[in-house]
PDB file of C-alpha atoms and ligand atoms in Angstrom:
ATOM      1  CA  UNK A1350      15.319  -3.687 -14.806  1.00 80.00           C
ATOM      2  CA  UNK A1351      11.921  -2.753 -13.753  1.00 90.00           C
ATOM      3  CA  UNK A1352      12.389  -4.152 -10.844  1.00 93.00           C
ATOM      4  CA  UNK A1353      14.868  -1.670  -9.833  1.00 96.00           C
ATOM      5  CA  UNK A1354      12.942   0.910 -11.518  1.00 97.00           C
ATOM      6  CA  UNK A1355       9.795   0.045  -9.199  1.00 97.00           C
ATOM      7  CA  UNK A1356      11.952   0.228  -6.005  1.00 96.00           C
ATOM      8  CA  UNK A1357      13.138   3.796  -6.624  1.00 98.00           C
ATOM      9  CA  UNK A1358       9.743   4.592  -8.030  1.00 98.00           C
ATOM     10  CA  UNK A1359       8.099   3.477  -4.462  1.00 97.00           C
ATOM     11  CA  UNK A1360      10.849   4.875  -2.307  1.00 97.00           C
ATOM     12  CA  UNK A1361      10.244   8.629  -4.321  1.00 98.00           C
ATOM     13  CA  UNK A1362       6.655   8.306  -4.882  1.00 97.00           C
ATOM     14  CA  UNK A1363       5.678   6.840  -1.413  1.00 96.00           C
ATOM     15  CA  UNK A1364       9.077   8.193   1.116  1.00 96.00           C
ATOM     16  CA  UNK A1365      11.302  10.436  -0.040  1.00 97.00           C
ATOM     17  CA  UNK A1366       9.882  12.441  -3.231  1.00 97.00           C
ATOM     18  CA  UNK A1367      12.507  14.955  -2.668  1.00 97.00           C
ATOM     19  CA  UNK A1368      15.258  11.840  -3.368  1.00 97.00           C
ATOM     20  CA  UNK A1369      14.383  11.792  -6.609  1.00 97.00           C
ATOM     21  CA  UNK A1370      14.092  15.818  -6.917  1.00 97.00           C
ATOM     22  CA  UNK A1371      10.197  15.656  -7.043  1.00 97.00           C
ATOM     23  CA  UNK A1372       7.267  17.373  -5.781  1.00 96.00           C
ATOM     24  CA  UNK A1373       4.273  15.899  -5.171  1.00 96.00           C
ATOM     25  CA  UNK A1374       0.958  16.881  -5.369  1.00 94.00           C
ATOM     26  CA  UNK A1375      -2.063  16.526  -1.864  1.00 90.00           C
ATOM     27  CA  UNK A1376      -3.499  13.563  -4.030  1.00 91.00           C
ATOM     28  CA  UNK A1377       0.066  12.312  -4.162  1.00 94.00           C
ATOM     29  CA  UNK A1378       0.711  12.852  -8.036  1.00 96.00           C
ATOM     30  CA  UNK A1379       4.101  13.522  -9.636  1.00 98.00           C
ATOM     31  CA  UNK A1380       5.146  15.019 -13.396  1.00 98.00           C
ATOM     32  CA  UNK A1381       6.023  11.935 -15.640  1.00 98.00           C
ATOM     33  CA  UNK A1382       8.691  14.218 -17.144  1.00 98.00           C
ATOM     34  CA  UNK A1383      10.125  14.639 -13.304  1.00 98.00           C
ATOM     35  CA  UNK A1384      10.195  11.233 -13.073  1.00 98.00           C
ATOM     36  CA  UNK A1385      11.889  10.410 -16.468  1.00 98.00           C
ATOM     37  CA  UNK A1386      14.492  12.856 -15.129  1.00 98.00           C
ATOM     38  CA  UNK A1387      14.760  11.107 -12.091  1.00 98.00           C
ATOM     39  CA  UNK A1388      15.200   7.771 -13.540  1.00 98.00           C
ATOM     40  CA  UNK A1389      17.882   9.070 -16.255  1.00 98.00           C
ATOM     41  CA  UNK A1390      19.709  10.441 -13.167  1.00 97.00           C
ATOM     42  CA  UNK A1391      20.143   7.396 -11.343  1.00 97.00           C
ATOM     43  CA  UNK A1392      20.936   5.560 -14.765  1.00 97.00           C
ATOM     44  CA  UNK A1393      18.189   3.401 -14.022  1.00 97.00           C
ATOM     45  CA  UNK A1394      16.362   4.589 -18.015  1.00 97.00           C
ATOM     46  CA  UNK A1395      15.650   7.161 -20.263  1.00 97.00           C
ATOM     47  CA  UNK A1396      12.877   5.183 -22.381  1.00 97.00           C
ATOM     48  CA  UNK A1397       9.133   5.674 -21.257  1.00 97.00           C
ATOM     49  CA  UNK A1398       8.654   2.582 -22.956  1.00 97.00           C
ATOM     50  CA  UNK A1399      10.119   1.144 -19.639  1.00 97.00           C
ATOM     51  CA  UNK A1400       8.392   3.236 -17.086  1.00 97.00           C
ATOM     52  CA  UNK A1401       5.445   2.319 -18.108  1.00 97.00           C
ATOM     53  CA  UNK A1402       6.246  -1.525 -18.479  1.00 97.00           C
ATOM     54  CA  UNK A1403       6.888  -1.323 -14.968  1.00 97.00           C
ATOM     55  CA  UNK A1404       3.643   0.409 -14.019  1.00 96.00           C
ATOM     56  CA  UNK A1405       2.079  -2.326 -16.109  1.00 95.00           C
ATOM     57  CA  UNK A1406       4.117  -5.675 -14.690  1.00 94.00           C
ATOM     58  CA  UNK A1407       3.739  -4.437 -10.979  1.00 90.00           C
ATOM     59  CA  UNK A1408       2.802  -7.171  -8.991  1.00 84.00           C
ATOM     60  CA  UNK A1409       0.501  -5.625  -6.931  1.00 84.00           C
ATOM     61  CA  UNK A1410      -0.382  -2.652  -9.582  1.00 91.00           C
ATOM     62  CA  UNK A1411       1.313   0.034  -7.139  1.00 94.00           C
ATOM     63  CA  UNK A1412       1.370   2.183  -9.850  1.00 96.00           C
ATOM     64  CA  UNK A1413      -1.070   4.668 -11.403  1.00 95.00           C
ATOM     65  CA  UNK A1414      -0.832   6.874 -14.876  1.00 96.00           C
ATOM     66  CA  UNK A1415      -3.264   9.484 -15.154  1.00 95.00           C
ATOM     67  CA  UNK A1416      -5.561   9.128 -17.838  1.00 94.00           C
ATOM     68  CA  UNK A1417      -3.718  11.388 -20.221  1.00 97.00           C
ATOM     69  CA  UNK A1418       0.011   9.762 -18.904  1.00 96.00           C
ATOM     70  CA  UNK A1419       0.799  12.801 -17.928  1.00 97.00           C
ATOM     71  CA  UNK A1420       1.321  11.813 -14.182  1.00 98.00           C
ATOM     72  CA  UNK A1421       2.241   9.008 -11.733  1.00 98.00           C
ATOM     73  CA  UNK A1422       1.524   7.963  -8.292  1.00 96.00           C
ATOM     74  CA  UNK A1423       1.377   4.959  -5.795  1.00 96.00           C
ATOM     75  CA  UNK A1424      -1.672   3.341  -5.121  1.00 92.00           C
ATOM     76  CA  UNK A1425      -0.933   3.936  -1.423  1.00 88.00           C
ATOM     77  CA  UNK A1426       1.866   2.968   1.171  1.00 90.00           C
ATOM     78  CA  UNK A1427       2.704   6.691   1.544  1.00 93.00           C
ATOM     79  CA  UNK A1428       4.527   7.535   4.425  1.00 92.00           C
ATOM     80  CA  UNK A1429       4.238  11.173   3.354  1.00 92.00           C
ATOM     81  CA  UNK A1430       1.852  13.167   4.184  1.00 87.00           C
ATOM     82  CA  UNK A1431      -0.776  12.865   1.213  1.00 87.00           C
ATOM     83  CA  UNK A1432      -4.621  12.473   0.292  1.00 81.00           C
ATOM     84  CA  UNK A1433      -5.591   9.342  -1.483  1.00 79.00           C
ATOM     85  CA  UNK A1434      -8.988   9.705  -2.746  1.00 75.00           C
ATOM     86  CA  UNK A1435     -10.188   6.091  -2.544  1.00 84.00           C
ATOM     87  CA  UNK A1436     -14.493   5.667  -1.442  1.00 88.00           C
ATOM     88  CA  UNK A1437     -15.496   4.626   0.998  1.00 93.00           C
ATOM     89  CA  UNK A1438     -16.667   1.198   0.635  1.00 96.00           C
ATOM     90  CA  UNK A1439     -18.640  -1.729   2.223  1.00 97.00           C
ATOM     91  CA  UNK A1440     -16.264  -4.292   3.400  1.00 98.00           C
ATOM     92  CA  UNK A1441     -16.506  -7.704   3.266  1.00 98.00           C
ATOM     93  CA  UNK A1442     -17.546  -9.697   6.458  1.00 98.00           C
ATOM     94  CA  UNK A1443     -14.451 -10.784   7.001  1.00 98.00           C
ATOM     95  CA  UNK A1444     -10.746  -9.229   6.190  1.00 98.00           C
ATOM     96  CA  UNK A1445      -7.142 -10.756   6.583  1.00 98.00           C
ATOM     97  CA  UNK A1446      -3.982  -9.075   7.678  1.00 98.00           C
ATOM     98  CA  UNK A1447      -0.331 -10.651   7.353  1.00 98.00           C
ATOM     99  CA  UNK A1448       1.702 -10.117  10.364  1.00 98.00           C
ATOM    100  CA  UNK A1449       3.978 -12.206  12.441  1.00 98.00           C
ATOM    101  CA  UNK A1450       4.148 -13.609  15.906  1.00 98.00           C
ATOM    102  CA  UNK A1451       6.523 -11.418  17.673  1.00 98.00           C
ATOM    103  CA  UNK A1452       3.986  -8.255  16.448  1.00 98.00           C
ATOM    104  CA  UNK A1453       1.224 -10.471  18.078  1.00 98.00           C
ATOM    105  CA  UNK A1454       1.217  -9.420  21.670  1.00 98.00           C
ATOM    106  CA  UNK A1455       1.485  -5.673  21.015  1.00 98.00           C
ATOM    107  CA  UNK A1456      -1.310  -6.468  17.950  1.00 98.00           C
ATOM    108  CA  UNK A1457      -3.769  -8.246  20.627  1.00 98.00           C
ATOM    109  CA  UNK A1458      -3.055  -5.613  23.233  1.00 98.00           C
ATOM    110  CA  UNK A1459      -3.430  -2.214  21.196  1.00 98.00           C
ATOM    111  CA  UNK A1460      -4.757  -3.085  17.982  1.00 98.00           C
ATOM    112  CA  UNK A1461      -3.274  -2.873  14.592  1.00 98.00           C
ATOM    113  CA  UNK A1462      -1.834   0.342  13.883  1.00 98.00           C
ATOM    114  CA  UNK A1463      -0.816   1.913  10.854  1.00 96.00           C
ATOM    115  CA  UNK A1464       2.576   2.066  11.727  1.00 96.00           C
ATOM    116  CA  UNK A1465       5.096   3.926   9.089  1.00 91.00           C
ATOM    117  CA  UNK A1466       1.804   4.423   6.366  1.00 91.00           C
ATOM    118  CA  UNK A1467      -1.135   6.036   6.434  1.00 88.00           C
ATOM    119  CA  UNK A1468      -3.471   2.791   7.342  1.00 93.00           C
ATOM    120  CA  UNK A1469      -3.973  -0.676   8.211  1.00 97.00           C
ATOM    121  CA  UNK A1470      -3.381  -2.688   4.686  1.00 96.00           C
ATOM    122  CA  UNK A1471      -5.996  -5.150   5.369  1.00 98.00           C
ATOM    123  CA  UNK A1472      -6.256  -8.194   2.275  1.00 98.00           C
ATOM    124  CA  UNK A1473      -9.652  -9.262   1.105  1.00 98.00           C
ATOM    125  CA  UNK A1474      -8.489 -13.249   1.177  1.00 98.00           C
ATOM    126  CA  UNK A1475      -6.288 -15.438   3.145  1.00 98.00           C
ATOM    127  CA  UNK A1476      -3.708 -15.961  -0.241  1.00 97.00           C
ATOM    128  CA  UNK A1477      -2.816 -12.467  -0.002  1.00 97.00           C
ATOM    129  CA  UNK A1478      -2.378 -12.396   3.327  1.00 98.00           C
ATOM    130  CA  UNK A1479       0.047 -14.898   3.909  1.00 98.00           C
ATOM    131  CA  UNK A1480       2.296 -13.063   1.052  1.00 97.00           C
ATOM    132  CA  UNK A1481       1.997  -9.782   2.875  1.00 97.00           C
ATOM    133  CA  UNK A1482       3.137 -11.158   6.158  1.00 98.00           C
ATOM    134  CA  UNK A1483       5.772 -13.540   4.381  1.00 98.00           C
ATOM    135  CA  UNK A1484       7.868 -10.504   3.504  1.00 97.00           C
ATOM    136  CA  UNK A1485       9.074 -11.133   7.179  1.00 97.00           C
ATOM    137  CA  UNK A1486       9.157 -14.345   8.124  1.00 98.00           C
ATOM    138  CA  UNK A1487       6.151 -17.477   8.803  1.00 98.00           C
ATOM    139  CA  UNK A1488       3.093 -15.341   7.840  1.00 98.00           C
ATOM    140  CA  UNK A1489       0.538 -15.754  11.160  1.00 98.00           C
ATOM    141  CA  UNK A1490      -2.732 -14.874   9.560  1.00 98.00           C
ATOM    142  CA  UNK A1491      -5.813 -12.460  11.952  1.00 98.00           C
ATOM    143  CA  UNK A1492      -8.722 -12.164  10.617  1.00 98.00           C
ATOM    144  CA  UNK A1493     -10.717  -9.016  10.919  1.00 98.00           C
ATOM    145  CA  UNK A1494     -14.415  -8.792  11.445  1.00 98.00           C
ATOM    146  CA  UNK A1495     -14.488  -6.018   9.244  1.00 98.00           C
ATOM    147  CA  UNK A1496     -18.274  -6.431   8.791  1.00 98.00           C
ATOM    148  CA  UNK A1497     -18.817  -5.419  12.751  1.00 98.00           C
ATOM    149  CA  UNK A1498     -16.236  -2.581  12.782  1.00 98.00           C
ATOM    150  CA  UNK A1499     -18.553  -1.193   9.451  1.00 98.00           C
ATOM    151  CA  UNK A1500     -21.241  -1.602  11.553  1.00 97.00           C
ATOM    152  CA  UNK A1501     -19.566   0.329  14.568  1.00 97.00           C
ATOM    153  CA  UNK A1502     -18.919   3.515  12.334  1.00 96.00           C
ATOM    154  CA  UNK A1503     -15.377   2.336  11.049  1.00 97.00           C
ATOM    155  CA  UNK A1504     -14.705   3.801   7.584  1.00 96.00           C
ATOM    156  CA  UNK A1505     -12.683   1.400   5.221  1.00 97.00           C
ATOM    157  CA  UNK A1506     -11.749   2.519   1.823  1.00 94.00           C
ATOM    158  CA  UNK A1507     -10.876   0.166  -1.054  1.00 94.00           C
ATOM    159  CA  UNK A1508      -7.889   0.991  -2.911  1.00 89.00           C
ATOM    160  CA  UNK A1509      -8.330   0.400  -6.444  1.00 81.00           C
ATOM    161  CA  UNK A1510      -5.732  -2.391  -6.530  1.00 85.00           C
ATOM    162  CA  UNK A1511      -7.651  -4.211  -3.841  1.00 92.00           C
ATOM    163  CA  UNK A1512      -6.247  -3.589  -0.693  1.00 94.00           C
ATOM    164  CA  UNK A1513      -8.525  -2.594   2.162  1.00 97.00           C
ATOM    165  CA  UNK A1514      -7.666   0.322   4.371  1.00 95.00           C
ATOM    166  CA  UNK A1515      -8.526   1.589   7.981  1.00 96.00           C
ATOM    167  CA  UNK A1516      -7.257   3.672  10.608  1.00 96.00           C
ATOM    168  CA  UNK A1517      -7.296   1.153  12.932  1.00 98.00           C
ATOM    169  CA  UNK A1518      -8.575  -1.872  13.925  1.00 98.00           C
ATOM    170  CA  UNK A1519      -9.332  -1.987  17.657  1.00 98.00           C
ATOM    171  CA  UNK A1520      -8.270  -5.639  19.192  1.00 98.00           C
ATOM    172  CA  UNK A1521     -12.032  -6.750  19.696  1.00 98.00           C
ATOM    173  CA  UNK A1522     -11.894  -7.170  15.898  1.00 98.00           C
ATOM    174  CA  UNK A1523      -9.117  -9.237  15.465  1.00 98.00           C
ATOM    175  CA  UNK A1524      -8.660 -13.317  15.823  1.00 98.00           C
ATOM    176  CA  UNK A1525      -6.040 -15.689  15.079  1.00 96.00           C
ATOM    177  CA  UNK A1526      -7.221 -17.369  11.769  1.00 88.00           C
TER     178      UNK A1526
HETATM  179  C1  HQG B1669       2.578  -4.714  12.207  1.00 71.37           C
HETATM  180  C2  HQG B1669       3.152  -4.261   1.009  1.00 71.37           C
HETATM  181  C3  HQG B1669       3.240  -4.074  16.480  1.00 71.37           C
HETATM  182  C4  HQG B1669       1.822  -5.233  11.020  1.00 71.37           C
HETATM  183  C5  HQG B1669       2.295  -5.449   1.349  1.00 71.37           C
HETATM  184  C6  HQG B1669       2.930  -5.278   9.966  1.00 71.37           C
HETATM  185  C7  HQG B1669       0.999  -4.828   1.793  1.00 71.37           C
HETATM  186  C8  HQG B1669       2.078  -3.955  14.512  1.00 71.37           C
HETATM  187  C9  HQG B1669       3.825  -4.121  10.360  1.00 71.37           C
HETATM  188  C10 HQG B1669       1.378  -3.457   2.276  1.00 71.37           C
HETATM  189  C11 HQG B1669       1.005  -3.296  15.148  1.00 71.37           C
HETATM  190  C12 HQG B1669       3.664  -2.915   9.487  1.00 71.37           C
HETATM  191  C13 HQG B1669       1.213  -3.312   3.769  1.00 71.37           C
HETATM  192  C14 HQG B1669       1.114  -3.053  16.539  1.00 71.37           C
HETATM  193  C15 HQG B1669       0.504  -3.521  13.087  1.00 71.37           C
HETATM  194  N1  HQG B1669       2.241  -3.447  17.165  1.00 71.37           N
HETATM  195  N2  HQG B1669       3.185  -4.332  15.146  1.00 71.37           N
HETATM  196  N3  HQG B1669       0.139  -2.429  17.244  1.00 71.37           N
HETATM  197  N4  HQG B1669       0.052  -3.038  14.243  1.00 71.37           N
HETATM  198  N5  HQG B1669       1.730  -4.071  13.225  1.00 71.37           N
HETATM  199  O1  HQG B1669       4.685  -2.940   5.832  1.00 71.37           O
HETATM  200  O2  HQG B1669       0.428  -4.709   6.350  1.00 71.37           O
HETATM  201  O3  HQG B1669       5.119  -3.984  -1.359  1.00 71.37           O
HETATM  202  O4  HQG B1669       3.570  -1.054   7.136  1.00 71.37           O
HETATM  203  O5  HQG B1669       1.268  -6.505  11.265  1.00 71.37           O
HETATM  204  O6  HQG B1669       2.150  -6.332   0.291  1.00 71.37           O
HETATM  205  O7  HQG B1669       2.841  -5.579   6.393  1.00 71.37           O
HETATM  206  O8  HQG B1669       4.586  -1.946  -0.078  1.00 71.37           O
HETATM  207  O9  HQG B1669       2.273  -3.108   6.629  1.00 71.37           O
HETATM  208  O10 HQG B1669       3.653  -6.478  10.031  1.00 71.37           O
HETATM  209  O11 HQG B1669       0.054  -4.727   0.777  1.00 71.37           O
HETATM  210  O12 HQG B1669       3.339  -2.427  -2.173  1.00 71.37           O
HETATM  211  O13 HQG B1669       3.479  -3.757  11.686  1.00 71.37           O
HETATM  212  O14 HQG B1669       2.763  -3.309   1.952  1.00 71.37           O
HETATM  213  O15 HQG B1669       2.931  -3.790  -0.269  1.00 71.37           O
HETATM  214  O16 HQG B1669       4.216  -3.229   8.238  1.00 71.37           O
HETATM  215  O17 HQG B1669       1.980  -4.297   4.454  1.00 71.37           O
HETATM  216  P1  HQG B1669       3.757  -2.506   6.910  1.00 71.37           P
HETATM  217  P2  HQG B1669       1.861  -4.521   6.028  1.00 71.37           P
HETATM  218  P3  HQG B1669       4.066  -2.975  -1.033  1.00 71.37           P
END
């Protein structure tokens, strides 16, 4: 149940808000009650109770309630065009991306890219890493010298689930683990 619930959740709040009838806001925000609606529609649930279990049990906290549970987002993973207000942060020395090796040789020879989202989705420890690149096959692990790109002038931001996000990361950064 909230499994399903968190897949249409991701797909409206991250894809296709207008799927699910919704509008979101530049910070990437949508009415609860829009949602509710959304979820009774696909006969998915009409209990709050349940929307907010699955904010709660998401694996990787994708989910955000404002303060006053008035409105929902993603944490990020937007293809849409919105504004996530994480700060800037510090990184770590060192930062791990999941990937696998038929991405390598374009990886090596431009970079990572952002692809589909908004960023590179870099992980903060080898773990998370290798589930992040499992989603599509044997995870090959890079590591990132995200200390040196810092030091370049590369902003990273730190999403407040953890995940560490960049433009870019040019290939001089990047080394098989
Ligand atoms: C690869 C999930 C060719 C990149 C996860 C990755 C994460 C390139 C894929 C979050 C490339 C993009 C993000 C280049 C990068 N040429 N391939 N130049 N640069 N790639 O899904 O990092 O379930 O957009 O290695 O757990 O896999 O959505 O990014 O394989 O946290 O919440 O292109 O998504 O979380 O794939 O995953 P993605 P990702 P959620």
């Amino acid at each position: 149940m909230t499994r399903k619930i968190s897949k249409a959740l991701s797909y409206w709040l991250r894809h296709a808000p207008e799927a699910g009838g919704l509008t979101l806001d530049e910070t990437g925000w949508a009415p609860v009650p829009d949602v509710m609606a959304a979820l009774a529609r696909e006969g998915l649930t009409e209990s709050r109770a349940d929307l907010e279990r699955t904010v709660a049990e998401s694996d990787k906290q994708r989910f955000e309630l404002s303060e006053d549970g008035a409105r929902i987002r993603c944490r990020q993973g937007h293809s849409v065009e919105v504004d996530l207000d994480w700060p800037a942060a510090q990184p770590p020395e060192w930062l791990f991306h999941g990937t696998v090796e038929r991405f390598l040789d374009p990886i090596f020879a431009e970079g990572l890219k952002p692809m589909s989202r908004h960023h590179v989705h870099l992980s903060p420890d080898v773990e998370t890493a290798t589930r992040v690149g499992a989603r599509r096959g044997d995870a090959v692990i890079l590591r990132i010298a995200a200390g040196a790109m810092a030091q370049a002038g590369i902003v990273f931001r730190l999403s407040s689930n953890g995940v560490w996000l960049t433009d870019a990361v040019p290939p001089a950064y990047i080394a098989r683990d």
